[in-house]
Each structure stands twice: as structure tokens, then as C-alpha cells.
Amino acid sequence: MEFVMKCLKDPPVLIIITTFWGGMIYTMSKYFWVSKNLKKLLVELETFTKSNLSYRFEEFKQIMLSNPCTKHPFEDFQDSLIYSDTLAFQESEDKIEYENVSESVSGIQTSTDIPYYFNEESMVYPFYNKGFVATLPELLTGFGPLFTFLKIATAFGLLDFSTAETITHTVAEFVADMQIAAICSVLAVGSCLTFTITDRLVTAIVVMSSCHKVQAKLASLFNVVTTESFMIDLLKTSKIQNHENGTILKSIPKSFANTVQKDLANVIMPYLDSLIFGVNTLNDTMSKKGGDGDELGGLF
């Protein structure tokens, strides 16, 4: 027990233990923080489907921007979104007509795969020092030979061969320091292996699993439209508009003739009938006052 306490109080051993537990606490706290935010995001996204995303997009946008893990990736992701499933025609201030353009896709499409924006580099690594975590195993491994040889050097410096009594006393201290030197090497290598295994397991089980679930959920909400399919949809839209324009141009003469005929029948003819009736009435009145003569020459 006395030897164990002496080892724990030894500076090289304290440095190795402090480095190991400090790195472990820092890494695990960051991993679980990222996993917590990704799981929270996944729960909020469960209510969204491809069919209701179009009219709930603002709500979806606020959720993505409020989560620290997806805020910056989503700001870049918005530039790749394509709203090409309908065309809106506003006939008046209060009435908007919608016409389907593409039959092959629906909802909101993206021109880039989801993992291009939402991946480990954008949702996980920015929230802790990846380089520091990657350096910790190498740092712990380096502490082993460093402190081992340092303790061996200091142990040899303790030897005193001046008298038999000092030889006995210094040899005992030499052996104790040599034991601590060996423990430094074993402790450093063991800490490195423990940290590496724990880091890999927690990363795969806690962090990456949540990250992949978020990727899968986002992929289920957005169709990926390629350049070729987008050009096909654009060509289809152009053909629809050209056909409608041609139909309108062909119907203009007929519509104009029908409009003129309708105006003649509904407006001009009743006006002429009323005018003729008034002239005839005036002619009869004048005939009665002037005798048998027709002042207007019997035109009507």
C-alpha cells in the first residue's frame, strides 16, 4: 500500500493519469453533447414527411437553424433546393392557381446528395478539437518512454558507493525508482489503449449512429434531382407553355369574332331598334300635325 501511494504521488505518474482522465472527460462530454443534439433533432424531424414538407417548410427551416449541429450545414444546403413541382399563376390579388409541371418528382428536390452537406465533418467535428483528441493516444504513448528513461536516469543518479551503508540505502531507492519507471511505461501504454478503444466505441455507438440516422431521415424528405432530370422537367415546362401560347394565339380570331358578334347582338342591335322606333314615332307625330304628307319622305 505504501508503494502504491508513493507511485500515485510521483510526478510522472500524476501527469499520465491527469492527461488520461482529462482527455477522457473532455472527449466523452463533447461526444454526448453532440449525440444529445442530434437525437433531439431526430425527434423533431419525425413528424415531417415528403408529402407535408412543402407546406411545413418554414417550420422545418426553423428547426434546422435552431439546432447547433445543423445550423451552418443547412444554410449552405438551402442553395441546392429546387421548388419545381408546381407553377403558380396569380389571376387576381386573392386567387392563385397552381399547375403541376413534373409528374416524376413531387415535393422539394435537391440537386446534391444529403451526405455532401450533412456529414461528420459538418455536424460532429466542429464541436470539439478533433486534432487534440487524435493526438491524445500518441501523447500518452510518448509519456511512457519519456518518463521511463527519465526515472531510470534519476535512479542511477541516486546511487552512492562511498560506504557500505550508503550503498545499501541508495540501492533500495534505486530499485524503487526502477519499479516506478516500469510502471510509467505500462501505465502510459495501458492508458493509450483504453482511451483509443473507448473513443472508437463511443464514437461508433453514440455519435455516428445518431449522425447516420439524421442523414437517413433527411434523405427520406428530399428527392435528389440530377442535371438530366432537371433539364427534362425544364423542357417539359417549356413545351407546356409553348402549347398553351399556340392554343391562345389560334383562338384569338375566333374569340374576337364571337366578341364582336356578341356586342352587335346585345348592344348595337337593341340600340338601333330603339332608334328606329323613336324615328317612326316622330314621323307619325309629324304626319298627324302636317296632314297627309310625309315630312321624311317615307324612308321608314
PDB file of N, CA, C and O in Angstrom, residues 78-139:
ATOM      1  N   GLN A  78     -29.554  25.113 -48.392  1.00  0.00           N
ATOM      2  CA  GLN A  78     -30.694  25.802 -48.997  1.00  0.00           C
ATOM      3  C   GLN A  78     -30.429  26.211 -50.441  1.00  0.00           C
ATOM      4  O   GLN A  78     -31.365  26.296 -51.242  1.00  0.00           O
ATOM      5  N   ASP A  79     -29.172  26.450 -50.761  1.00  0.00           N
ATOM      6  CA  ASP A  79     -28.841  26.861 -52.132  1.00  0.00           C
ATOM      7  C   ASP A  79     -29.038  25.743 -53.140  1.00  0.00           C
ATOM      8  O   ASP A  79     -29.111  26.001 -54.344  1.00  0.00           O
ATOM      9  N   SER A  80     -29.104  24.500 -52.685  1.00  0.00           N
ATOM     10  CA  SER A  80     -29.256  23.370 -53.604  1.00  0.00           C
ATOM     11  C   SER A  80     -30.706  22.933 -53.764  1.00  0.00           C
ATOM     12  O   SER A  80     -30.977  21.993 -54.518  1.00  0.00           O
ATOM     13  N   LEU A  81     -31.652  23.601 -53.082  1.00  0.00           N
ATOM     14  CA  LEU A  81     -33.060  23.194 -53.144  1.00  0.00           C
ATOM     15  C   LEU A  81     -33.712  23.717 -54.422  1.00  0.00           C
ATOM     16  O   LEU A  81     -33.435  24.824 -54.874  1.00  0.00           O
ATOM     17  N   ILE A  82     -34.604  22.884 -54.977  1.00  0.00           N
ATOM     18  CA  ILE A  82     -35.318  23.219 -56.214  1.00  0.00           C
ATOM     19  C   ILE A  82     -36.809  23.033 -55.953  1.00  0.00           C
ATOM     20  O   ILE A  82     -37.250  21.946 -55.582  1.00  0.00           O
ATOM     21  N   TYR A  83     -37.581  24.100 -56.157  1.00  0.00           N
ATOM     22  CA  TYR A  83     -39.032  24.054 -55.968  1.00  0.00           C
ATOM     23  C   TYR A  83     -39.677  23.986 -57.355  1.00  0.00           C
ATOM     24  O   TYR A  83     -40.119  24.992 -57.907  1.00  0.00           O
ATOM     25  N   SER A  84     -39.727  22.797 -57.940  1.00  0.00           N
ATOM     26  CA  SER A  84     -40.135  22.678 -59.341  1.00  0.00           C
ATOM     27  C   SER A  84     -41.354  21.794 -59.546  1.00  0.00           C
ATOM     28  O   SER A  84     -41.641  21.396 -60.660  1.00  0.00           O
ATOM     29  N   ASP A  85     -42.094  21.509 -58.501  1.00  0.00           N
ATOM     30  CA  ASP A  85     -43.219  20.608 -58.689  1.00  0.00           C
ATOM     31  C   ASP A  85     -44.467  21.321 -59.194  1.00  0.00           C
ATOM     32  O   ASP A  85     -45.318  20.718 -59.815  1.00  0.00           O
ATOM     33  N   THR A  86     -44.595  22.643 -58.960  1.00  0.00           N
ATOM     34  CA  THR A  86     -45.789  23.377 -59.406  1.00  0.00           C
ATOM     35  C   THR A  86     -45.391  24.738 -59.942  1.00  0.00           C
ATOM     36  O   THR A  86     -44.333  25.283 -59.622  1.00  0.00           O
ATOM     37  N   LEU A  87     -46.277  25.287 -60.763  1.00  0.00           N
ATOM     38  CA  LEU A  87     -46.158  26.673 -61.201  1.00  0.00           C
ATOM     39  C   LEU A  87     -47.373  27.429 -60.694  1.00  0.00           C
ATOM     40  O   LEU A  87     -48.499  26.940 -60.767  1.00  0.00           O
ATOM     41  N   ALA A  88     -47.145  28.617 -60.176  1.00  0.00           N
ATOM     42  CA  ALA A  88     -48.232  29.406 -59.621  1.00  0.00           C
ATOM     43  C   ALA A  88     -48.597  30.527 -60.572  1.00  0.00           C
ATOM     44  O   ALA A  88     -47.732  31.235 -61.075  1.00  0.00           O
ATOM     45  N   PHE A  89     -49.901  30.665 -60.839  1.00  0.00           N
ATOM     46  CA  PHE A  89     -50.414  31.729 -61.700  1.00  0.00           C
ATOM     47  C   PHE A  89     -51.390  32.554 -60.876  1.00  0.00           C
ATOM     48  O   PHE A  89     -52.410  32.051 -60.422  1.00  0.00           O
ATOM     49  N   GLN A  90     -51.095  33.834 -60.677  1.00  0.00           N
ATOM     50  CA  GLN A  90     -51.948  34.695 -59.888  1.00  0.00           C
ATOM     51  C   GLN A  90     -52.884  35.454 -60.812  1.00  0.00           C
ATOM     52  O   GLN A  90     -52.481  36.363 -61.526  1.00  0.00           O
ATOM     53  N   GLU A  91     -54.143  35.043 -60.787  1.00  0.00           N
ATOM     54  CA  GLU A  91     -55.135  35.663 -61.655  1.00  0.00           C
ATOM     55  C   GLU A  91     -55.635  36.982 -61.066  1.00  0.00           C
ATOM     56  O   GLU A  91     -56.012  37.876 -61.785  1.00  0.00           O
ATOM     57  N   SER A  92     -55.658  37.059 -59.766  1.00  0.00           N
ATOM     58  CA  SER A  92     -56.072  38.289 -59.106  1.00  0.00           C
ATOM     59  C   SER A  92     -55.314  38.383 -57.790  1.00  0.00           C
ATOM     60  O   SER A  92     -54.489  37.544 -57.472  1.00  0.00           O
ATOM     61  N   GLU A  93     -55.602  39.409 -57.021  1.00  0.00           N
ATOM     62  CA  GLU A  93     -54.882  39.598 -55.768  1.00  0.00           C
ATOM     63  C   GLU A  93     -55.231  38.519 -54.745  1.00  0.00           C
ATOM     64  O   GLU A  93     -54.424  38.213 -53.873  1.00  0.00           O
ATOM     65  N   ASP A  94     -56.403  37.935 -54.833  1.00  0.00           N
ATOM     66  CA  ASP A  94     -56.851  36.964 -53.834  1.00  0.00           C
ATOM     67  C   ASP A  94     -56.909  35.545 -54.355  1.00  0.00           C
ATOM     68  O   ASP A  94     -57.249  34.642 -53.605  1.00  0.00           O
ATOM     69  N   LYS A  95     -56.567  35.328 -55.594  1.00  0.00           N
ATOM     70  CA  LYS A  95     -56.725  33.991 -56.178  1.00  0.00           C
ATOM     71  C   LYS A  95     -55.445  33.575 -56.881  1.00  0.00           C
ATOM     72  O   LYS A  95     -54.916  34.299 -57.705  1.00  0.00           O
ATOM     73  N   ILE A  96     -54.938  32.408 -56.505  1.00  0.00           N
ATOM     74  CA  ILE A  96     -53.729  31.848 -57.110  1.00  0.00           C
ATOM     75  C   ILE A  96     -54.050  30.443 -57.608  1.00  0.00           C
ATOM     76  O   ILE A  96     -54.596  29.627 -56.881  1.00  0.00           O
ATOM     77  N   GLU A  97     -53.736  30.192 -58.855  1.00  0.00           N
ATOM     78  CA  GLU A  97     -53.928  28.885 -59.460  1.00  0.00           C
ATOM     79  C   GLU A  97     -52.595  28.157 -59.557  1.00  0.00           C
ATOM     80  O   GLU A  97     -51.571  28.757 -59.870  1.00  0.00           O
ATOM     81  N   TYR A  98     -52.610  26.851 -59.271  1.00  0.00           N
ATOM     82  CA  TYR A  98     -51.400  26.034 -59.339  1.00  0.00           C
ATOM     83  C   TYR A  98     -51.548  24.980 -60.426  1.00  0.00           C
ATOM     84  O   TYR A  98     -52.614  24.390 -60.581  1.00  0.00           O
ATOM     85  N   GLU A  99     -50.467  24.768 -61.143  1.00  0.00           N
ATOM     86  CA  GLU A  99     -50.468  23.767 -62.202  1.00  0.00           C
ATOM     87  C   GLU A  99     -49.258  22.863 -62.040  1.00  0.00           C
ATOM     88  O   GLU A  99     -48.125  23.325 -61.868  1.00  0.00           O
ATOM     89  N   ASN A 100     -49.457  21.545 -62.046  1.00  0.00           N
ATOM     90  CA  ASN A 100     -48.354  20.594 -61.921  1.00  0.00           C
ATOM     91  C   ASN A 100     -47.473  20.642 -63.150  1.00  0.00           C
ATOM     92  O   ASN A 100     -47.946  20.706 -64.271  1.00  0.00           O
ATOM     93  N   VAL A 101     -46.167  20.597 -62.922  1.00  0.00           N
ATOM     94  CA  VAL A 101     -45.197  20.647 -64.005  1.00  0.00           C
ATOM     95  C   VAL A 101     -44.580  19.278 -64.234  1.00  0.00           C
ATOM     96  O   VAL A 101     -44.511  18.794 -65.352  1.00  0.00           O
ATOM     97  N   SER A 102     -44.100  18.648 -63.163  1.00  0.00           N
ATOM     98  CA  SER A 102     -43.400  17.382 -63.291  1.00  0.00           C
ATOM     99  C   SER A 102     -44.221  16.263 -62.676  1.00  0.00           C
ATOM    100  O   SER A 102     -44.729  16.383 -61.572  1.00  0.00           O
ATOM    101  N   GLU A 103     -44.357  15.171 -63.394  1.00  0.00           N
ATOM    102  CA  GLU A 103     -45.056  14.007 -62.871  1.00  0.00           C
ATOM    103  C   GLU A 103     -44.094  13.003 -62.240  1.00  0.00           C
ATOM    104  O   GLU A 103     -44.512  12.085 -61.563  1.00  0.00           O
ATOM    105  N   SER A 104     -42.799  13.170 -62.483  1.00  0.00           N
ATOM    106  CA  SER A 104     -41.820  12.207 -61.972  1.00  0.00           C
ATOM    107  C   SER A 104     -41.357  12.545 -60.560  1.00  0.00           C
ATOM    108  O   SER A 104     -40.889  11.672 -59.847  1.00  0.00           O
ATOM    109  N   VAL A 105     -41.445  13.787 -60.131  1.00  0.00           N
ATOM    110  CA  VAL A 105     -41.000  14.190 -58.806  1.00  0.00           C
ATOM    111  C   VAL A 105     -42.094  14.997 -58.132  1.00  0.00           C
ATOM    112  O   VAL A 105     -42.974  15.552 -58.779  1.00  0.00           O
ATOM    113  N   SER A 106     -42.048  15.025 -56.797  1.00  0.00           N
ATOM    114  CA  SER A 106     -43.006  15.807 -56.035  1.00  0.00           C
ATOM    115  C   SER A 106     -42.303  16.361 -54.816  1.00  0.00           C
ATOM    116  O   SER A 106     -41.270  15.869 -54.394  1.00  0.00           O
ATOM    117  N   GLY A 107     -42.884  17.400 -54.215  1.00  0.00           N
ATOM    118  CA  GLY A 107     -42.273  17.999 -53.051  1.00  0.00           C
ATOM    119  C   GLY A 107     -41.110  18.897 -53.432  1.00  0.00           C
ATOM    120  O   GLY A 107     -41.061  19.464 -54.514  1.00  0.00           O
ATOM    121  N   ILE A 108     -40.147  19.027 -52.524  1.00  0.00           N
ATOM    122  CA  ILE A 108     -38.974  19.860 -52.729  1.00  0.00           C
ATOM    123  C   ILE A 108     -37.792  18.959 -53.048  1.00  0.00           C
ATOM    124  O   ILE A 108     -37.528  18.002 -52.336  1.00  0.00           O
ATOM    125  N   GLN A 109     -37.063  19.295 -54.111  1.00  0.00           N
ATOM    126  CA  GLN A 109     -35.925  18.469 -54.538  1.00  0.00           C
ATOM    127  C   GLN A 109     -34.617  19.184 -54.217  1.00  0.00           C
ATOM    128  O   GLN A 109     -34.581  20.395 -54.019  1.00  0.00           O
ATOM    129  N   THR A 110     -33.550  18.405 -54.195  1.00  0.00           N
ATOM    130  CA  THR A 110     -32.215  18.944 -54.019  1.00  0.00           C
ATOM    131  C   THR A 110     -31.328  18.438 -55.134  1.00  0.00           C
ATOM    132  O   THR A 110     -31.500  17.307 -55.607  1.00  0.00           O
ATOM    133  N   SER A 111     -30.404  19.259 -55.549  1.00  0.00           N
ATOM    134  CA  SER A 111     -29.513  18.889 -56.647  1.00  0.00           C
ATOM    135  C   SER A 111     -28.246  18.187 -56.159  1.00  0.00           C
ATOM    136  O   SER A 111     -27.402  17.826 -56.972  1.00  0.00           O
ATOM    137  N   THR A 112     -28.104  17.997 -54.846  1.00  0.00           N
ATOM    138  CA  THR A 112     -26.909  17.383 -54.268  1.00  0.00           C
ATOM    139  C   THR A 112     -27.329  16.341 -53.245  1.00  0.00           C
ATOM    140  O   THR A 112     -28.357  16.493 -52.580  1.00  0.00           O
ATOM    141  N   ASP A 113     -26.541  15.291 -53.108  1.00  0.00           N
ATOM    142  CA  ASP A 113     -26.820  14.262 -52.115  1.00  0.00           C
ATOM    143  C   ASP A 113     -26.748  14.841 -50.708  1.00  0.00           C
ATOM    144  O   ASP A 113     -25.932  15.720 -50.411  1.00  0.00           O
ATOM    145  N   ILE A 114     -27.603  14.307 -49.813  1.00  0.00           N
ATOM    146  CA  ILE A 114     -27.665  14.788 -48.436  1.00  0.00           C
ATOM    147  C   ILE A 114     -26.309  14.693 -47.712  1.00  0.00           C
ATOM    148  O   ILE A 114     -25.891  15.639 -47.034  1.00  0.00           O
ATOM    149  N   PRO A 115     -25.571  13.569 -47.817  1.00  0.00           N
ATOM    150  CA  PRO A 115     -24.285  13.479 -47.088  1.00  0.00           C
ATOM    151  C   PRO A 115     -23.251  14.510 -47.511  1.00  0.00           C
ATOM    152  O   PRO A 115     -22.263  14.705 -46.795  1.00  0.00           O
ATOM    153  N   TYR A 116     -23.444  15.157 -48.639  1.00  0.00           N
ATOM    154  CA  TYR A 116     -22.486  16.183 -49.059  1.00  0.00           C
ATOM    155  C   TYR A 116     -22.499  17.368 -48.099  1.00  0.00           C
ATOM    156  O   TYR A 116     -21.449  17.989 -47.854  1.00  0.00           O
ATOM    157  N   TYR A 117     -23.677  17.689 -47.547  1.00  0.00           N
ATOM    158  CA  TYR A 117     -23.793  18.790 -46.608  1.00  0.00           C
ATOM    159  C   TYR A 117     -23.870  18.310 -45.158  1.00  0.00           C
ATOM    160  O   TYR A 117     -23.291  18.940 -44.269  1.00  0.00           O
ATOM    161  N   PHE A 118     -24.609  17.242 -44.918  1.00  0.00           N
ATOM    162  CA  PHE A 118     -24.821  16.750 -43.555  1.00  0.00           C
ATOM    163  C   PHE A 118     -23.982  15.488 -43.348  1.00  0.00           C
ATOM    164  O   PHE A 118     -24.387  14.391 -43.739  1.00  0.00           O
ATOM    165  N   ASN A 119     -22.830  15.662 -42.742  1.00  0.00           N
ATOM    166  CA  ASN A 119     -21.910  14.559 -42.507  1.00  0.00           C
ATOM    167  C   ASN A 119     -21.148  14.801 -41.211  1.00  0.00           C
ATOM    168  O   ASN A 119     -21.434  15.753 -40.472  1.00  0.00           O
ATOM    169  N   GLU A 120     -20.178  13.923 -40.931  1.00  0.00           N
ATOM    170  CA  GLU A 120     -19.410  14.054 -39.692  1.00  0.00           C
ATOM    171  C   GLU A 120     -18.621  15.362 -39.659  1.00  0.00           C
ATOM    172  O   GLU A 120     -18.493  16.000 -38.610  1.00  0.00           O
ATOM    173  N   GLU A 121     -18.104  15.768 -40.798  1.00  0.00           N
ATOM    174  CA  GLU A 121     -17.294  16.983 -40.845  1.00  0.00           C
ATOM    175  C   GLU A 121     -18.100  18.240 -40.514  1.00  0.00           C
ATOM    176  O   GLU A 121     -17.554  19.215 -40.003  1.00  0.00           O
ATOM    177  N   SER A 122     -19.383  18.232 -40.821  1.00  0.00           N
ATOM    178  CA  SER A 122     -20.205  19.433 -40.602  1.00  0.00           C
ATOM    179  C   SER A 122     -21.060  19.365 -39.341  1.00  0.00           C
ATOM    180  O   SER A 122     -21.381  20.400 -38.757  1.00  0.00           O
ATOM    181  N   MET A 123     -21.434  18.165 -38.893  1.00  0.00           N
ATOM    182  CA  MET A 123     -22.341  18.042 -37.750  1.00  0.00           C
ATOM    183  C   MET A 123     -21.677  17.561 -36.470  1.00  0.00           C
ATOM    184  O   MET A 123     -22.271  17.680 -35.394  1.00  0.00           O
ATOM    185  N   VAL A 124     -20.483  17.009 -36.533  1.00  0.00           N
ATOM    186  CA  VAL A 124     -19.844  16.423 -35.349  1.00  0.00           C
ATOM    187  C   VAL A 124     -18.519  17.101 -35.020  1.00  0.00           C
ATOM    188  O   VAL A 124     -18.330  17.650 -33.938  1.00  0.00           O
ATOM    189  N   TYR A 125     -17.603  17.092 -35.949  1.00  0.00           N
ATOM    190  CA  TYR A 125     -16.234  17.522 -35.674  1.00  0.00           C
ATOM    191  C   TYR A 125     -16.087  18.993 -35.314  1.00  0.00           C
ATOM    192  O   TYR A 125     -15.166  19.349 -34.555  1.00  0.00           O
ATOM    193  N   PRO A 126     -16.931  19.918 -35.801  1.00  0.00           N
ATOM    194  CA  PRO A 126     -16.732  21.326 -35.437  1.00  0.00           C
ATOM    195  C   PRO A 126     -16.923  21.636 -33.958  1.00  0.00           C
ATOM    196  O   PRO A 126     -16.558  22.734 -33.510  1.00  0.00           O
ATOM    197  N   PHE A 127     -17.482  20.706 -33.172  1.00  0.00           N
ATOM    198  CA  PHE A 127     -17.829  20.999 -31.788  1.00  0.00           C
ATOM    199  C   PHE A 127     -16.815  20.462 -30.785  1.00  0.00           C
ATOM    200  O   PHE A 127     -17.060  20.491 -29.584  1.00  0.00           O
ATOM    201  N   TYR A 128     -15.717  19.950 -31.255  1.00  0.00           N
ATOM    202  CA  TYR A 128     -14.605  19.617 -30.368  1.00  0.00           C
ATOM    203  C   TYR A 128     -13.328  19.615 -31.193  1.00  0.00           C
ATOM    204  O   TYR A 128     -13.370  19.583 -32.424  1.00  0.00           O
ATOM    205  N   ASN A 129     -12.200  19.661 -30.501  1.00  0.00           N
ATOM    206  CA  ASN A 129     -10.909  19.719 -31.174  1.00  0.00           C
ATOM    207  C   ASN A 129     -10.517  18.317 -31.622  1.00  0.00           C
ATOM    208  O   ASN A 129      -9.989  17.518 -30.844  1.00  0.00           O
ATOM    209  N   LYS A 130     -10.804  18.022 -32.878  1.00  0.00           N
ATOM    210  CA  LYS A 130     -10.526  16.697 -33.411  1.00  0.00           C
ATOM    211  C   LYS A 130      -9.029  16.386 -33.397  1.00  0.00           C
ATOM    212  O   LYS A 130      -8.611  15.260 -33.108  1.00  0.00           O
ATOM    213  N   GLY A 131      -8.212  17.379 -33.694  1.00  0.00           N
ATOM    214  CA  GLY A 131      -6.768  17.169 -33.690  1.00  0.00           C
ATOM    215  C   GLY A 131      -6.239  16.838 -32.313  1.00  0.00           C
ATOM    216  O   GLY A 131      -5.362  15.971 -32.157  1.00  0.00           O
ATOM    217  N   PHE A 132      -6.792  17.510 -31.280  1.00  0.00           N
ATOM    218  CA  PHE A 132      -6.364  17.239 -29.910  1.00  0.00           C
ATOM    219  C   PHE A 132      -6.743  15.827 -29.495  1.00  0.00           C
ATOM    220  O   PHE A 132      -5.943  15.115 -28.864  1.00  0.00           O
ATOM    221  N   VAL A 133      -7.964  15.409 -29.832  1.00  0.00           N
ATOM    222  CA  VAL A 133      -8.406  14.053 -29.480  1.00  0.00           C
ATOM    223  C   VAL A 133      -7.565  13.009 -30.203  1.00  0.00           C
ATOM    224  O   VAL A 133      -7.197  11.972 -29.629  1.00  0.00           O
ATOM    225  N   ALA A 134      -7.240  13.279 -31.463  1.00  0.00           N
ATOM    226  CA  ALA A 134      -6.410  12.331 -32.202  1.00  0.00           C
ATOM    227  C   ALA A 134      -4.985  12.276 -31.672  1.00  0.00           C
ATOM    228  O   ALA A 134      -4.289  11.257 -31.811  1.00  0.00           O
ATOM    229  N   THR A 135      -4.523  13.371 -31.032  1.00  0.00           N
ATOM    230  CA  THR A 135      -3.150  13.427 -30.521  1.00  0.00           C
ATOM    231  C   THR A 135      -3.015  12.773 -29.148  1.00  0.00           C
ATOM    232  O   THR A 135      -1.914  12.353 -28.772  1.00  0.00           O
ATOM    233  N   LEU A 136      -4.112  12.656 -28.399  1.00  0.00           N
ATOM    234  CA  LEU A 136      -4.037  12.129 -27.042  1.00  0.00           C
ATOM    235  C   LEU A 136      -3.411  10.729 -26.969  1.00  0.00           C
ATOM    236  O   LEU A 136      -2.545  10.493 -26.113  1.00  0.00           O
ATOM    237  N   PRO A 137      -3.819   9.761 -27.803  1.00  0.00           N
ATOM    238  CA  PRO A 137      -3.159   8.441 -27.721  1.00  0.00           C
ATOM    239  C   PRO A 137      -1.657   8.512 -27.974  1.00  0.00           C
ATOM    240  O   PRO A 137      -0.877   7.843 -27.285  1.00  0.00           O
ATOM    241  N   GLU A 138      -1.260   9.323 -28.953  1.00  0.00           N
ATOM    242  CA  GLU A 138       0.171   9.468 -29.225  1.00  0.00           C
ATOM    243  C   GLU A 138       0.884  10.155 -28.055  1.00  0.00           C
ATOM    244  O   GLU A 138       2.033   9.812 -27.726  1.00  0.00           O
ATOM    245  N   LEU A 139       0.192  11.119 -27.431  1.00  0.00           N
ATOM    246  CA  LEU A 139       0.791  11.813 -26.294  1.00  0.00           C
ATOM    247  C   LEU A 139       1.001  10.862 -25.124  1.00  0.00           C
ATOM    248  O   LEU A 139       2.066  10.865 -24.475  1.00  0.00           O
TER     249      LEU A 139
END
